[in-house]
Amino acid sequence: MDYVVSLIKDVIKKRRLIGDLAKADFRKRFVGSYFGVVWMFVQPIVTVAIYYFVFGIGFRNANPVEGVPYVLWLVPGIVPWFYFSEALNAGTNCLQEYSYLVKKVVFRVEILPIIKMISCLMVHVIFVMIMAGLYLCFGWLPRLTWIQTVYYTFALTVYSMALVYFTSAIQVFFKDMAQIVSICLQFGMWLTPIMWQEEQFSSRTFYPVLVRIIKLNPMYYIVAGYRDSMLLENRFWERPLLTLYFWAVTGGLLLVGLKVFKRLRPHFSDVL
């Protein structure tokens, strides 16, 4: 616990440095690219368009929420996944990417995953604004529950950070970790009800068991939360058990991730 408190104090003390490094990390992604920051939006927007045409038009699925276009149901589920996926992929490789800082004795290595997370968060904020703009284009007026996306973004950031501390530390010694993370994300996207909803299996005998299994995935809480905020106008306190479960799992993963990171940290510079 002392280690966690020390890290929090150090983050607060070096917040300006962290902010500057995060901005630099954000900008350097597009150095030398002709279209620059435009590429940041092209792939996600194309992905949303493909899923919309495949599931919303091609298969002609019934709209999950009556009277609501499929795309307005899809976007609040896929936007947080884009953030989670980018944060986990980028964060896993952060120690190797910033190996020159890891080798500096005076540098607090623990802030590198935070820098990557803030850099990814900048992109996510822009996508949340685009998502809100999409709703406005469909004639939806701003709702008070839209503010809840701030809470769910914070929850997703902490959850992602917990995983990144573990994966980034392991990646230094086990280079295949990045590929494992990428494969897990591919499976995870389809195991999380983003393009589909669990009610589709309500006629099956295994439906009650399936729902319990799906809710064990912490990303279910995040995806459902974004939809609650943008679409359904449900308050976050209306899912008390799921909220407690999410934060218990996230807190446990964060402690484990920090413990692994702390134990392996003395050997980072030797391997890198």
mmCIF file with all atom_site columns, C-alpha atoms in Angstrom, residues 25 54 57 61 74 84 91 106 109 112-113 118 148 153 164 175 181 184 197-198 201 214-215 219 266:
data_model
loop_
_atom_site.group_PDB
_atom_site.id
_atom_site.type_symbol
_atom_site.label_atom_id
_atom_site.label_alt_id
_atom_site.label_comp_id
_atom_site.label_asym_id
_atom_site.label_entity_id
_atom_site.label_seq_id
_atom_site.pdbx_PDB_ins_code
_atom_site.Cartn_x
_atom_site.Cartn_y
_atom_site.Cartn_z
_atom_site.occupancy
_atom_site.B_iso_or_equiv
_atom_site.pdbx_formal_charge
_atom_site.auth_seq_id
_atom_site.auth_comp_id
_atom_site.auth_asym_id
_atom_site.auth_atom_id
_atom_site.pdbx_PDB_model_num
ATOM 1  C CA . ASP A 1 25  ? 3.609   10.821  -27.479 1.00 0.00 ? 25  ASP A CA 1
ATOM 2  C CA . VAL A 1 54  ? -22.929 -6.119  -42.025 1.00 0.00 ? 54  VAL A CA 1
ATOM 3  C CA . ILE A 1 57  ? -28.203 -3.714  -43.056 1.00 0.00 ? 57  ILE A CA 1
ATOM 4  C CA . ASN A 1 61  ? -30.985 -7.498  -37.383 1.00 0.00 ? 61  ASN A CA 1
ATOM 5  C CA . LEU A 1 74  ? -23.536 0.204   -31.884 1.00 0.00 ? 74  LEU A CA 1
ATOM 6  C CA . PHE A 1 84  ? -9.395  -0.151  -24.414 1.00 0.00 ? 84  PHE A CA 1
ATOM 7  C CA . GLY A 1 91  ? 0.761   0.278   -23.120 1.00 0.00 ? 91  GLY A CA 1
ATOM 8  C CA . VAL A 1 106 ? 16.482  9.017   -11.742 1.00 0.00 ? 106 VAL A CA 1
ATOM 9  C CA . VAL A 1 109 ? 9.489   4.046   -14.686 1.00 0.00 ? 109 VAL A CA 1
ATOM 10 C CA . LEU A 1 112 ? 5.409   5.405   -18.525 1.00 0.00 ? 112 LEU A CA 1
ATOM 11 C CA . PRO A 1 113 ? 2.152   3.370   -18.669 1.00 0.00 ? 113 PRO A CA 1
ATOM 12 C CA . ILE A 1 118 ? -3.194  9.747   -21.268 1.00 0.00 ? 118 ILE A CA 1
ATOM 13 C CA . GLN A 1 148 ? -21.847 9.730   -16.968 1.00 0.00 ? 148 GLN A CA 1
ATOM 14 C CA . THR A 1 153 ? -14.155 6.642   -19.042 1.00 0.00 ? 153 THR A CA 1
ATOM 15 C CA . VAL A 1 164 ? -1.056  -2.565  -18.722 1.00 0.00 ? 164 VAL A CA 1
ATOM 16 C CA . LYS A 1 175 ? 8.401   -10.740 -26.179 1.00 0.00 ? 175 LYS A CA 1
ATOM 17 C CA . VAL A 1 181 ? -2.609  -9.378  -25.970 1.00 0.00 ? 181 VAL A CA 1
ATOM 18 C CA . CYS A 1 184 ? -7.024  -11.816 -26.634 1.00 0.00 ? 184 CYS A CA 1
ATOM 19 C CA . GLN A 1 197 ? -26.908 -8.362  -27.291 1.00 0.00 ? 197 GLN A CA 1
ATOM 20 C CA . GLU A 1 198 ? -27.393 -11.168 -24.817 1.00 0.00 ? 198 GLU A CA 1
ATOM 21 C CA . PHE A 1 201 ? -30.217 -16.009 -26.785 1.00 0.00 ? 201 PHE A CA 1
ATOM 22 C CA . ILE A 1 214 ? -20.955 -12.538 -19.914 1.00 0.00 ? 214 ILE A CA 1
ATOM 23 C CA . LYS A 1 215 ? -21.241 -10.268 -16.880 1.00 0.00 ? 215 LYS A CA 1
ATOM 24 C CA . MET A 1 219 ? -15.860 -4.767  -20.214 1.00 0.00 ? 219 MET A CA 1
ATOM 25 C CA . PRO A 1 266 ? 15.047  -3.668  -11.054 1.00 0.00 ? 266 PRO A CA 1
#
